[in-house]
Protein backbone atom coordinates (compact mmCIF):
# COMPACT_ATOMS: atom_id res chain seq x y z
CA UNK A 1 0.00 0.00 0.00
CA UNK A 2 1.28 3.44 -0.94
CA UNK A 3 0.62 6.32 1.43
CA UNK A 4 0.59 10.08 0.94
CA UNK A 5 1.43 12.13 4.03
CA UNK A 6 0.46 15.80 4.09
CA UNK A 7 3.36 17.81 5.44
CA UNK A 8 2.97 21.15 3.68
CA UNK A 9 1.02 23.21 6.21
CA UNK A 10 2.44 26.35 7.77
CA UNK A 11 1.65 25.21 11.33
CA UNK A 12 0.56 28.67 12.46
CA UNK A 13 -0.85 27.47 15.78
CA UNK A 14 2.60 26.29 16.85
CA UNK A 15 4.44 29.46 15.89
CA UNK A 16 7.12 30.41 16.81
CA UNK A 17 8.21 26.75 17.18
CA UNK A 18 7.33 26.27 13.52
CA UNK A 19 9.06 29.41 12.23
CA UNK A 20 12.21 27.52 11.36
CA UNK A 21 11.04 23.90 11.50
CA UNK A 22 8.04 22.33 9.77
CA UNK A 23 5.53 20.96 12.28
CA UNK A 24 6.09 17.29 11.29
CA UNK A 25 9.82 17.68 12.09
CA UNK A 26 9.26 18.86 15.67
CA UNK A 27 10.59 16.19 18.00
CA UNK A 28 8.40 13.99 20.13
CA UNK A 29 10.94 13.09 22.81
CA UNK A 30 14.03 12.14 20.80
CA UNK A 31 13.03 11.89 17.13
CA UNK A 32 10.90 13.99 14.77
CA UNK A 33 7.17 13.34 14.94
CA UNK A 34 7.28 12.03 11.34
CA UNK A 35 9.64 9.21 12.27
CA UNK A 36 7.09 7.89 14.79
CA UNK A 37 4.40 8.16 12.13
CA UNK A 38 6.44 6.34 9.47
CA UNK A 39 7.30 3.49 11.86
CA UNK A 40 3.64 3.13 12.75
CA UNK A 41 2.61 2.97 9.08
CA UNK A 42 5.36 0.48 8.35
CA UNK A 43 4.10 -1.78 11.13
CA UNK A 44 0.81 -1.89 9.19
CA UNK A 45 2.45 -2.92 5.92
CA UNK A 46 2.93 0.49 4.28
CA UNK A 47 6.16 0.30 2.32
CA UNK A 48 6.13 3.42 0.17
CA UNK A 49 5.24 7.00 1.09
CA UNK A 50 5.01 10.18 -0.95
CA UNK A 51 5.25 13.36 1.09
CA UNK A 52 3.08 16.25 -0.06
CA UNK A 53 5.40 19.09 0.91
CA UNK A 54 5.12 22.86 0.95
CA UNK A 55 6.70 24.76 3.83
CA UNK A 56 10.45 24.06 4.42
CA UNK A 57 10.57 20.74 2.51
CA UNK A 58 14.37 20.48 2.60
CA UNK A 59 14.45 19.65 6.30
CA UNK A 60 12.22 16.63 5.67
CA UNK A 61 14.15 15.51 2.59
CA UNK A 62 17.47 16.07 4.37
CA UNK A 63 16.50 13.93 7.36
CA UNK A 64 14.73 11.01 5.66
CA UNK A 65 16.19 11.02 2.13
CA UNK A 66 15.08 7.94 0.20
CA UNK A 67 14.04 6.20 3.41
CA UNK A 68 16.97 3.99 4.54
CA UNK A 69 16.54 5.23 8.15
CA UNK A 70 13.03 3.76 8.34
CA UNK A 71 13.32 0.96 5.78
CA UNK A 72 10.68 2.46 3.49
CA UNK A 73 10.69 3.90 0.01
CA UNK A 74 10.14 7.66 0.31
CA UNK A 75 9.47 10.24 -2.40
CA UNK A 76 8.62 13.93 -2.22
CA UNK A 77 6.55 16.40 -4.19
CA UNK A 78 6.59 20.12 -3.46
CA UNK A 79 3.63 22.32 -4.39
CA UNK A 80 4.53 25.58 -6.09
CA UNK A 81 1.99 27.20 -3.74
CA UNK A 82 -0.20 25.72 -0.96
CA UNK A 83 -3.12 23.84 -2.53
CA UNK A 84 -4.87 22.92 0.75
CA UNK A 85 -5.49 19.31 1.73
CA UNK A 86 -7.36 17.88 -1.29
CA UNK A 87 -5.30 19.93 -3.73
CA UNK A 88 -2.11 18.65 -2.11
CA UNK A 89 -3.27 15.02 -2.10
CA UNK A 90 -4.21 15.19 -5.78
CA UNK A 91 -0.98 16.99 -6.70
CA UNK A 92 1.00 14.14 -5.11
CA UNK A 93 -1.27 11.35 -6.36
CA UNK A 94 -0.95 12.53 -9.96
CA UNK A 95 2.76 11.74 -9.83
CA UNK A 96 1.85 8.08 -9.15
CA UNK A 97 0.04 5.41 -11.17
CA UNK A 98 -3.69 5.51 -10.35
CA UNK A 99 -4.18 3.27 -7.32
CA UNK A 100 -5.88 2.96 -3.95
CA UNK A 101 -4.07 5.27 -1.51
CA UNK A 102 -3.78 5.67 2.22
CA UNK A 103 -3.69 9.39 3.09
CA UNK A 104 -2.53 10.77 6.45
CA UNK A 105 -2.25 14.21 7.96
CA UNK A 106 1.35 14.73 9.00
CA UNK A 107 0.53 15.88 12.50
CA UNK A 108 -1.47 13.13 14.21
CA UNK A 109 0.21 10.87 16.75
CA UNK A 110 -1.90 7.71 16.84
CA UNK A 111 -1.87 3.94 17.11
CA UNK A 112 -4.81 3.70 14.73
CA UNK A 113 -5.32 0.24 13.26
CA UNK A 114 -4.52 1.18 9.67
CA UNK A 115 -4.70 -2.46 8.58
CA UNK A 116 -8.30 -2.68 9.77
CA UNK A 117 -9.16 0.63 8.10
CA UNK A 118 -7.93 -0.70 4.75
CA UNK A 119 -9.71 -4.05 5.24
CA UNK A 120 -13.03 -2.33 6.12
CA UNK A 121 -12.70 -0.07 3.08
CA UNK A 122 -12.15 -3.07 0.84
CA UNK A 123 -14.95 -5.15 2.39
CA UNK A 124 -17.48 -2.35 1.80
CA UNK A 125 -16.36 -1.53 -1.71
CA UNK A 126 -16.10 2.09 -0.61
CA UNK A 127 -14.87 4.94 -2.80
CA UNK A 128 -13.41 6.61 0.30
CA UNK A 129 -13.22 5.59 3.96
CA UNK A 130 -12.52 8.07 6.76
CA UNK A 131 -11.05 6.93 10.08
CA UNK A 132 -12.92 8.49 13.01
CA UNK A 133 -11.84 9.08 16.59
CA UNK A 134 -14.07 9.84 19.60
CA UNK A 135 -13.75 13.14 21.48
CA UNK A 136 -15.34 14.21 24.74
CA UNK A 137 -16.39 17.66 23.57
CA UNK A 138 -17.48 17.60 19.92
CA UNK A 139 -18.42 21.29 19.79
CA UNK A 140 -14.91 22.35 18.73
CA UNK A 141 -14.65 19.86 15.88
CA UNK A 142 -16.38 18.59 12.76
CA UNK A 143 -18.55 15.61 13.68
CA UNK A 144 -19.09 12.79 11.20
CA UNK A 145 -22.48 11.09 11.43
CA UNK A 146 -22.87 7.58 10.01
CA UNK A 147 -25.59 4.94 9.72
CA UNK A 148 -25.31 1.51 11.33
CA UNK A 149 -23.47 0.19 8.25
CA UNK A 150 -20.88 3.00 8.49
CA UNK A 151 -22.05 4.97 5.47
CA UNK A 152 -21.55 8.70 6.08
CA UNK A 153 -24.84 10.55 6.50
CA UNK A 154 -23.66 14.06 7.32
CA UNK A 155 -20.85 16.34 8.48
CA UNK A 156 -21.65 18.72 11.34
CA UNK A 157 -19.12 21.52 11.69
CA UNK A 158 -18.71 22.71 15.32
CA UNK A 159 -22.16 21.45 16.40
CA UNK A 160 -23.91 22.48 19.61
CA UNK A 161 -24.23 19.68 22.19
CA UNK A 162 -27.90 19.45 21.27
CA UNK A 163 -27.10 19.01 17.58
CA UNK A 164 -24.40 16.45 18.38
CA UNK A 165 -26.73 14.27 20.46
CA UNK A 166 -24.88 11.05 21.29
CA UNK A 167 -22.42 11.41 18.39
CA UNK A 168 -18.79 11.88 19.42
CA UNK A 169 -16.78 10.79 16.38
CA UNK A 170 -14.60 13.24 14.44
CA UNK A 171 -12.38 12.90 11.39
CA UNK A 172 -9.09 11.38 12.55
CA UNK A 173 -7.07 12.69 9.58
CA UNK A 174 -6.48 9.28 7.98
CA UNK A 175 -8.29 8.08 4.83
CA UNK A 176 -8.33 5.39 2.20
CA UNK A 177 -9.13 6.85 -1.22
CA UNK A 178 -9.86 5.28 -4.61
CA UNK A 179 -8.63 7.00 -7.81
CA UNK A 180 -12.17 8.35 -8.47
CA UNK A 181 -11.72 10.71 -5.54
CA UNK A 182 -8.49 12.12 -6.93
CA UNK A 183 -10.24 12.69 -10.26
CA UNK A 184 -12.79 14.96 -8.51
CA UNK A 185 -10.12 17.43 -7.38
CA UNK A 186 -9.59 20.39 -9.74
CA UNK A 187 -6.00 20.91 -10.82
CA UNK A 188 -3.86 23.82 -9.69
CA UNK A 189 -6.33 25.47 -7.29
CA UNK A 190 -6.85 25.26 -3.55
CA UNK A 191 -9.30 22.55 -2.51
CA UNK A 192 -10.12 21.24 0.98
CA UNK A 193 -10.94 17.56 1.40
CA UNK A 194 -13.17 17.92 4.46
CA UNK A 195 -15.20 20.87 3.23
CA UNK A 196 -15.31 20.35 -0.54
CA UNK A 197 -14.67 16.71 -1.47
CA UNK A 198 -16.14 14.54 1.30
CA UNK A 199 -19.48 16.40 1.53
CA UNK A 200 -19.91 15.89 -2.23
CA UNK A 201 -19.47 12.13 -1.70
CA UNK A 202 -22.19 11.68 0.93
CA UNK A 203 -24.52 8.91 -0.31
CA UNK A 204 -21.95 7.82 -2.90
CA UNK A 205 -20.02 5.02 -1.15
CA UNK A 206 -18.35 7.31 1.39
CA UNK A 207 -17.78 5.34 4.60
CA UNK A 208 -16.34 6.15 8.01
CA UNK A 209 -15.16 3.78 10.73
CA UNK A 210 -14.64 4.65 14.39
CA UNK A 211 -11.46 3.61 16.19
CA UNK A 212 -10.70 3.75 19.88
CA UNK A 213 -7.11 4.08 21.00
CA UNK A 214 -4.56 6.87 21.22
CA UNK A 215 -5.13 9.90 19.00
CA UNK A 216 -3.50 13.30 19.41
CA UNK A 217 -3.35 16.08 16.82
CA UNK A 218 -0.03 17.66 17.88
CA UNK A 219 -0.83 20.99 16.23
CA UNK A 220 -1.40 23.11 19.36
CA UNK A 221 0.97 23.84 22.27
CA UNK A 222 -1.00 21.85 24.87
CA UNK A 223 -1.35 18.84 22.59
CA UNK A 224 2.31 18.98 21.53
CA UNK A 225 3.34 18.97 25.19
CA UNK A 226 0.85 16.17 25.94
CA UNK A 227 2.24 14.06 23.08
CA UNK A 228 5.69 14.18 24.68
CA UNK A 229 4.42 13.45 28.17
CA UNK A 230 2.16 10.61 26.96
CA UNK A 231 5.03 8.96 25.16
CA UNK A 232 7.36 9.36 28.14
CA UNK A 233 4.84 7.61 30.32
CA UNK A 234 4.08 4.88 27.81
CA UNK A 235 0.43 6.01 27.44
CA UNK A 236 1.38 5.95 23.77
CA UNK A 237 4.23 4.07 22.13
CA UNK A 238 6.50 1.21 22.98
CA UNK A 239 6.87 1.82 26.69
CA UNK A 240 7.65 4.33 29.39
CA UNK A 241 11.05 5.98 29.67
CA UNK A 242 13.09 5.49 32.78
CA UNK A 243 11.85 7.90 35.42
CA UNK A 244 9.29 9.14 32.87
CA UNK A 245 11.79 11.70 31.66
CA UNK A 246 14.31 12.05 28.84
CA UNK A 247 17.65 13.85 28.68
CA UNK A 248 19.44 13.91 25.31
CA UNK A 249 22.94 12.43 25.50
CA UNK A 250 24.53 15.73 24.53
CA UNK A 251 22.40 17.93 26.81
CA UNK A 252 24.18 19.41 29.83
CA UNK A 253 22.35 19.17 33.16
CA UNK A 254 23.96 20.53 36.32
CA UNK A 255 24.48 17.95 39.07
CA UNK A 256 22.15 19.80 41.44
CA UNK A 257 19.41 20.53 38.89
CA UNK A 258 16.19 18.51 38.96
CA UNK A 259 14.86 16.99 35.74
CA UNK A 260 11.73 15.20 36.89
CA UNK A 261 8.52 13.55 35.74
CA UNK A 262 7.40 14.41 32.23
CA UNK A 263 10.49 16.45 31.31
CA UNK A 264 12.22 16.31 27.92
CA UNK A 265 15.63 17.97 27.61
CA UNK A 266 16.67 18.17 23.96
CA UNK A 267 20.07 17.96 22.26
CA UNK A 268 22.66 20.51 23.37
CA UNK A 269 20.21 22.11 25.79
CA UNK A 270 21.60 23.35 29.11
CA UNK A 271 19.89 23.11 32.50
CA UNK A 272 21.81 25.20 34.99
CA UNK A 273 22.48 24.73 38.68
CA UNK A 274 19.44 24.49 40.94
CA UNK A 275 16.96 24.58 38.06
CA UNK A 276 13.83 22.44 38.36
CA UNK A 277 12.06 21.04 35.27
CA UNK A 278 8.92 18.86 35.29
CA UNK A 279 6.23 18.21 32.64
CA UNK A 280 7.99 20.47 30.16
CA UNK A 281 9.76 20.29 26.82
CA UNK A 282 13.11 22.06 26.44
CA UNK A 283 14.11 21.97 22.79
CA UNK A 284 17.52 21.90 21.14
CA UNK A 285 20.10 24.50 22.20
CA UNK A 286 17.75 26.04 24.77
CA UNK A 287 18.97 27.18 28.20
CA UNK A 288 17.21 26.95 31.55
CA UNK A 289 18.92 29.41 33.87
CA UNK A 290 20.21 29.02 37.41
CA UNK A 291 17.34 28.30 39.81
CA UNK A 292 14.67 28.62 37.11
CA UNK A 293 11.54 26.48 37.54
CA UNK A 294 9.51 24.97 34.71
CA UNK A 295 6.22 23.11 35.03
CA UNK A 296 4.00 22.76 31.96
CA UNK A 297 6.25 24.96 29.81
CA UNK A 298 7.72 24.63 26.31
CA UNK A 299 11.09 26.23 25.65
CA UNK A 300 11.68 26.60 21.91
CA UNK A 301 14.95 26.04 20.08
CA UNK A 302 17.58 28.50 21.37
CA UNK A 303 15.05 29.79 23.90
CA UNK A 304 16.38 31.13 27.20
CA UNK A 305 14.69 31.01 30.59
CA UNK A 306 16.58 33.59 32.59
CA UNK A 307 18.08 32.81 35.99
CA UNK A 308 15.52 32.49 38.77
CA UNK A 309 12.53 32.85 36.44
CA UNK A 310 9.42 30.68 36.86
CA UNK A 311 7.24 31.05 33.73
CA UNK A 312 3.51 30.49 34.19
CA UNK A 313 2.42 26.91 33.50
CA UNK A 314 1.19 26.91 29.91
CA UNK A 315 3.84 29.33 28.66
CA UNK A 316 6.05 29.05 25.62
CA UNK A 317 9.50 30.60 25.88
CA UNK A 318 11.19 31.17 22.56
CA UNK A 319 13.82 33.67 21.40
CA UNK A 320 12.07 37.00 21.67
CA UNK A 321 8.79 35.51 22.90
CA UNK A 322 7.31 34.65 26.26
CA UNK A 323 3.62 33.94 25.99
CA UNK A 324 0.71 31.81 27.00
CA UNK A 325 0.25 28.48 25.27
CA UNK A 326 -2.59 29.65 23.08
CA UNK A 327 -5.18 27.25 21.73
CA UNK A 328 -6.17 23.86 22.97
P1 LIG B 1 -2.20 25.47 11.37
O1 LIG B 1 -1.68 26.59 10.52
O2 LIG B 1 -1.73 25.60 12.79
O3 LIG B 1 -3.68 25.25 11.27
O4 LIG B 1 -1.51 24.09 10.89
P2 LIG B 1 -1.44 23.45 9.42
O5 LIG B 1 -0.94 24.43 8.43
O6 LIG B 1 -0.63 22.20 9.54
O7 LIG B 1 -2.94 23.10 9.08
P3 LIG B 1 -3.79 21.84 9.51
O8 LIG B 1 -3.38 21.38 10.88
O9 LIG B 1 -5.21 22.11 9.28
O10 LIG B 1 -3.32 20.80 8.40
C1 LIG B 1 -3.63 19.42 8.47
C2 LIG B 1 -2.57 18.66 7.68
O11 LIG B 1 -2.58 19.06 6.32
C3 LIG B 1 -1.15 18.93 8.17
O12 LIG B 1 -0.45 17.70 8.12
C4 LIG B 1 -0.62 19.95 7.20
O13 LIG B 1 0.80 19.83 7.01
C5 LIG B 1 -1.35 19.59 5.93
N1 LIG B 1 -1.62 20.74 5.04
C6 LIG B 1 -2.47 21.77 5.29
N2 LIG B 1 -2.53 22.60 4.24
C7 LIG B 1 -1.69 22.09 3.31
C8 LIG B 1 -1.31 22.49 1.98
O14 LIG B 1 -1.75 23.51 1.43
N3 LIG B 1 -0.41 21.70 1.32
C9 LIG B 1 0.12 20.58 1.87
N4 LIG B 1 1.00 19.85 1.17
N5 LIG B 1 -0.22 20.16 3.12
C10 LIG B 1 -1.11 20.91 3.81
PDB file of C-alpha atoms in Angstrom, residues 115-256:
ATOM      1  CA  UNK A 115      -4.703  -2.457   8.581  1.00  0.00           C
ATOM      2  CA  UNK A 116      -8.299  -2.680   9.766  1.00  0.00           C
ATOM      3  CA  UNK A 117      -9.161   0.630   8.098  1.00  0.00           C
ATOM      4  CA  UNK A 118      -7.934  -0.699   4.751  1.00  0.00           C
ATOM      5  CA  UNK A 119      -9.709  -4.048   5.243  1.00  0.00           C
ATOM      6  CA  UNK A 120     -13.029  -2.332   6.116  1.00  0.00           C
ATOM      7  CA  UNK A 121     -12.696  -0.070   3.082  1.00  0.00           C
ATOM      8  CA  UNK A 122     -12.154  -3.071   0.843  1.00  0.00           C
ATOM      9  CA  UNK A 123     -14.948  -5.151   2.395  1.00  0.00           C
ATOM     10  CA  UNK A 124     -17.481  -2.355   1.803  1.00  0.00           C
ATOM     11  CA  UNK A 125     -16.360  -1.527  -1.711  1.00  0.00           C
ATOM     12  CA  UNK A 126     -16.099   2.094  -0.610  1.00  0.00           C
ATOM     13  CA  UNK A 127     -14.870   4.942  -2.798  1.00  0.00           C
ATOM     14  CA  UNK A 128     -13.414   6.606   0.296  1.00  0.00           C
ATOM     15  CA  UNK A 129     -13.215   5.588   3.961  1.00  0.00           C
ATOM     16  CA  UNK A 130     -12.516   8.068   6.759  1.00  0.00           C
ATOM     17  CA  UNK A 131     -11.055   6.930  10.077  1.00  0.00           C
ATOM     18  CA  UNK A 132     -12.917   8.485  13.011  1.00  0.00           C
ATOM     19  CA  UNK A 133     -11.844   9.079  16.590  1.00  0.00           C
ATOM     20  CA  UNK A 134     -14.073   9.843  19.595  1.00  0.00           C
ATOM     21  CA  UNK A 135     -13.753  13.139  21.476  1.00  0.00           C
ATOM     22  CA  UNK A 136     -15.339  14.212  24.745  1.00  0.00           C
ATOM     23  CA  UNK A 137     -16.389  17.657  23.569  1.00  0.00           C
ATOM     24  CA  UNK A 138     -17.479  17.600  19.916  1.00  0.00           C
ATOM     25  CA  UNK A 139     -18.419  21.293  19.791  1.00  0.00           C
ATOM     26  CA  UNK A 140     -14.912  22.353  18.735  1.00  0.00           C
ATOM     27  CA  UNK A 141     -14.651  19.862  15.875  1.00  0.00           C
ATOM     28  CA  UNK A 142     -16.377  18.591  12.759  1.00  0.00           C
ATOM     29  CA  UNK A 143     -18.555  15.609  13.675  1.00  0.00           C
ATOM     30  CA  UNK A 144     -19.091  12.794  11.203  1.00  0.00           C
ATOM     31  CA  UNK A 145     -22.476  11.094  11.433  1.00  0.00           C
ATOM     32  CA  UNK A 146     -22.865   7.577  10.008  1.00  0.00           C
ATOM     33  CA  UNK A 147     -25.586   4.943   9.717  1.00  0.00           C
ATOM     34  CA  UNK A 148     -25.308   1.507  11.326  1.00  0.00           C
ATOM     35  CA  UNK A 149     -23.471   0.193   8.248  1.00  0.00           C
ATOM     36  CA  UNK A 150     -20.878   3.001   8.489  1.00  0.00           C
ATOM     37  CA  UNK A 151     -22.050   4.971   5.467  1.00  0.00           C
ATOM     38  CA  UNK A 152     -21.547   8.704   6.077  1.00  0.00           C
ATOM     39  CA  UNK A 153     -24.841  10.554   6.503  1.00  0.00           C
ATOM     40  CA  UNK A 154     -23.659  14.061   7.321  1.00  0.00           C
ATOM     41  CA  UNK A 155     -20.848  16.345   8.483  1.00  0.00           C
ATOM     42  CA  UNK A 156     -21.648  18.717  11.343  1.00  0.00           C
ATOM     43  CA  UNK A 157     -19.117  21.523  11.686  1.00  0.00           C
ATOM     44  CA  UNK A 158     -18.706  22.706  15.320  1.00  0.00           C
ATOM     45  CA  UNK A 159     -22.162  21.451  16.402  1.00  0.00           C
ATOM     46  CA  UNK A 160     -23.910  22.482  19.606  1.00  0.00           C
ATOM     47  CA  UNK A 161     -24.232  19.678  22.193  1.00  0.00           C
ATOM     48  CA  UNK A 162     -27.904  19.454  21.269  1.00  0.00           C
ATOM     49  CA  UNK A 163     -27.100  19.012  17.582  1.00  0.00           C
ATOM     50  CA  UNK A 164     -24.397  16.453  18.383  1.00  0.00           C
ATOM     51  CA  UNK A 165     -26.728  14.275  20.459  1.00  0.00           C
ATOM     52  CA  UNK A 166     -24.877  11.046  21.288  1.00  0.00           C
ATOM     53  CA  UNK A 167     -22.421  11.414  18.394  1.00  0.00           C
ATOM     54  CA  UNK A 168     -18.789  11.875  19.420  1.00  0.00           C
ATOM     55  CA  UNK A 169     -16.778  10.787  16.379  1.00  0.00           C
ATOM     56  CA  UNK A 170     -14.602  13.243  14.437  1.00  0.00           C
ATOM     57  CA  UNK A 171     -12.385  12.899  11.389  1.00  0.00           C
ATOM     58  CA  UNK A 172      -9.089  11.382  12.554  1.00  0.00           C
ATOM     59  CA  UNK A 173      -7.073  12.685   9.580  1.00  0.00           C
ATOM     60  CA  UNK A 174      -6.484   9.277   7.979  1.00  0.00           C
ATOM     61  CA  UNK A 175      -8.287   8.081   4.834  1.00  0.00           C
ATOM     62  CA  UNK A 176      -8.333   5.387   2.202  1.00  0.00           C
ATOM     63  CA  UNK A 177      -9.131   6.852  -1.221  1.00  0.00           C
ATOM     64  CA  UNK A 178      -9.861   5.282  -4.608  1.00  0.00           C
ATOM     65  CA  UNK A 179      -8.626   6.996  -7.807  1.00  0.00           C
ATOM     66  CA  UNK A 180     -12.165   8.348  -8.470  1.00  0.00           C
ATOM     67  CA  UNK A 181     -11.718  10.708  -5.537  1.00  0.00           C
ATOM     68  CA  UNK A 182      -8.485  12.118  -6.925  1.00  0.00           C
ATOM     69  CA  UNK A 183     -10.239  12.687 -10.259  1.00  0.00           C
ATOM     70  CA  UNK A 184     -12.786  14.959  -8.514  1.00  0.00           C
ATOM     71  CA  UNK A 185     -10.120  17.433  -7.384  1.00  0.00           C
ATOM     72  CA  UNK A 186      -9.593  20.389  -9.739  1.00  0.00           C
ATOM     73  CA  UNK A 187      -5.995  20.907 -10.821  1.00  0.00           C
ATOM     74  CA  UNK A 188      -3.864  23.819  -9.686  1.00  0.00           C
ATOM     75  CA  UNK A 189      -6.329  25.470  -7.289  1.00  0.00           C
ATOM     76  CA  UNK A 190      -6.853  25.259  -3.547  1.00  0.00           C
ATOM     77  CA  UNK A 191      -9.296  22.554  -2.506  1.00  0.00           C
ATOM     78  CA  UNK A 192     -10.120  21.241   0.976  1.00  0.00           C
ATOM     79  CA  UNK A 193     -10.945  17.561   1.401  1.00  0.00           C
ATOM     80  CA  UNK A 194     -13.175  17.925   4.464  1.00  0.00           C
ATOM     81  CA  UNK A 195     -15.202  20.871   3.227  1.00  0.00           C
ATOM     82  CA  UNK A 196     -15.307  20.346  -0.540  1.00  0.00           C
ATOM     83  CA  UNK A 197     -14.670  16.708  -1.468  1.00  0.00           C
ATOM     84  CA  UNK A 198     -16.140  14.542   1.302  1.00  0.00           C
ATOM     85  CA  UNK A 199     -19.482  16.404   1.525  1.00  0.00           C
ATOM     86  CA  UNK A 200     -19.915  15.891  -2.230  1.00  0.00           C
ATOM     87  CA  UNK A 201     -19.465  12.128  -1.698  1.00  0.00           C
ATOM     88  CA  UNK A 202     -22.192  11.677   0.929  1.00  0.00           C
ATOM     89  CA  UNK A 203     -24.523   8.913  -0.311  1.00  0.00           C
ATOM     90  CA  UNK A 204     -21.952   7.822  -2.900  1.00  0.00           C
ATOM     91  CA  UNK A 205     -20.024   5.023  -1.155  1.00  0.00           C
ATOM     92  CA  UNK A 206     -18.354   7.305   1.395  1.00  0.00           C
ATOM     93  CA  UNK A 207     -17.778   5.344   4.602  1.00  0.00           C
ATOM     94  CA  UNK A 208     -16.338   6.149   8.007  1.00  0.00           C
ATOM     95  CA  UNK A 209     -15.164   3.782  10.732  1.00  0.00           C
ATOM     96  CA  UNK A 210     -14.643   4.653  14.393  1.00  0.00           C
ATOM     97  CA  UNK A 211     -11.455   3.613  16.193  1.00  0.00           C
ATOM     98  CA  UNK A 212     -10.703   3.749  19.876  1.00  0.00           C
ATOM     99  CA  UNK A 213      -7.107   4.084  20.996  1.00  0.00           C
ATOM    100  CA  UNK A 214      -4.561   6.868  21.221  1.00  0.00           C
ATOM    101  CA  UNK A 215      -5.128   9.903  18.997  1.00  0.00           C
ATOM    102  CA  UNK A 216      -3.505  13.304  19.412  1.00  0.00           C
ATOM    103  CA  UNK A 217      -3.347  16.084  16.825  1.00  0.00           C
ATOM    104  CA  UNK A 218      -0.027  17.657  17.878  1.00  0.00           C
ATOM    105  CA  UNK A 219      -0.834  20.990  16.230  1.00  0.00           C
ATOM    106  CA  UNK A 220      -1.396  23.114  19.357  1.00  0.00           C
ATOM    107  CA  UNK A 221       0.967  23.836  22.267  1.00  0.00           C
ATOM    108  CA  UNK A 222      -1.003  21.855  24.872  1.00  0.00           C
ATOM    109  CA  UNK A 223      -1.353  18.838  22.593  1.00  0.00           C
ATOM    110  CA  UNK A 224       2.313  18.979  21.531  1.00  0.00           C
ATOM    111  CA  UNK A 225       3.338  18.970  25.189  1.00  0.00           C
ATOM    112  CA  UNK A 226       0.846  16.174  25.941  1.00  0.00           C
ATOM    113  CA  UNK A 227       2.240  14.057  23.081  1.00  0.00           C
ATOM    114  CA  UNK A 228       5.689  14.185  24.677  1.00  0.00           C
ATOM    115  CA  UNK A 229       4.418  13.453  28.174  1.00  0.00           C
ATOM    116  CA  UNK A 230       2.164  10.610  26.965  1.00  0.00           C
ATOM    117  CA  UNK A 231       5.028   8.962  25.161  1.00  0.00           C
ATOM    118  CA  UNK A 232       7.363   9.362  28.140  1.00  0.00           C
ATOM    119  CA  UNK A 233       4.839   7.605  30.320  1.00  0.00           C
ATOM    120  CA  UNK A 234       4.082   4.879  27.811  1.00  0.00           C
ATOM    121  CA  UNK A 235       0.434   6.009  27.444  1.00  0.00           C
ATOM    122  CA  UNK A 236       1.381   5.948  23.773  1.00  0.00           C
ATOM    123  CA  UNK A 237       4.228   4.075  22.129  1.00  0.00           C
ATOM    124  CA  UNK A 238       6.504   1.214  22.976  1.00  0.00           C
ATOM    125  CA  UNK A 239       6.867   1.824  26.688  1.00  0.00           C
ATOM    126  CA  UNK A 240       7.649   4.325  29.386  1.00  0.00           C
ATOM    127  CA  UNK A 241      11.051   5.981  29.665  1.00  0.00           C
ATOM    128  CA  UNK A 242      13.088   5.491  32.781  1.00  0.00           C
ATOM    129  CA  UNK A 243      11.853   7.899  35.424  1.00  0.00           C
ATOM    130  CA  UNK A 244       9.286   9.137  32.874  1.00  0.00           C
ATOM    131  CA  UNK A 245      11.786  11.702  31.656  1.00  0.00           C
ATOM    132  CA  UNK A 246      14.308  12.050  28.842  1.00  0.00           C
ATOM    133  CA  UNK A 247      17.654  13.848  28.675  1.00  0.00           C
ATOM    134  CA  UNK A 248      19.442  13.912  25.307  1.00  0.00           C
ATOM    135  CA  UNK A 249      22.940  12.428  25.498  1.00  0.00           C
ATOM    136  CA  UNK A 250      24.527  15.728  24.533  1.00  0.00           C
ATOM    137  CA  UNK A 251      22.403  17.929  26.814  1.00  0.00           C
ATOM    138  CA  UNK A 252      24.176  19.415  29.830  1.00  0.00           C
ATOM    139  CA  UNK A 253      22.351  19.174  33.157  1.00  0.00           C
ATOM    140  CA  UNK A 254      23.957  20.533  36.323  1.00  0.00           C
ATOM    141  CA  UNK A 255      24.479  17.953  39.066  1.00  0.00           C
ATOM    142  CA  UNK A 256      22.149  19.798  41.440  1.00  0.00           C
TER     143      UNK A 256
END
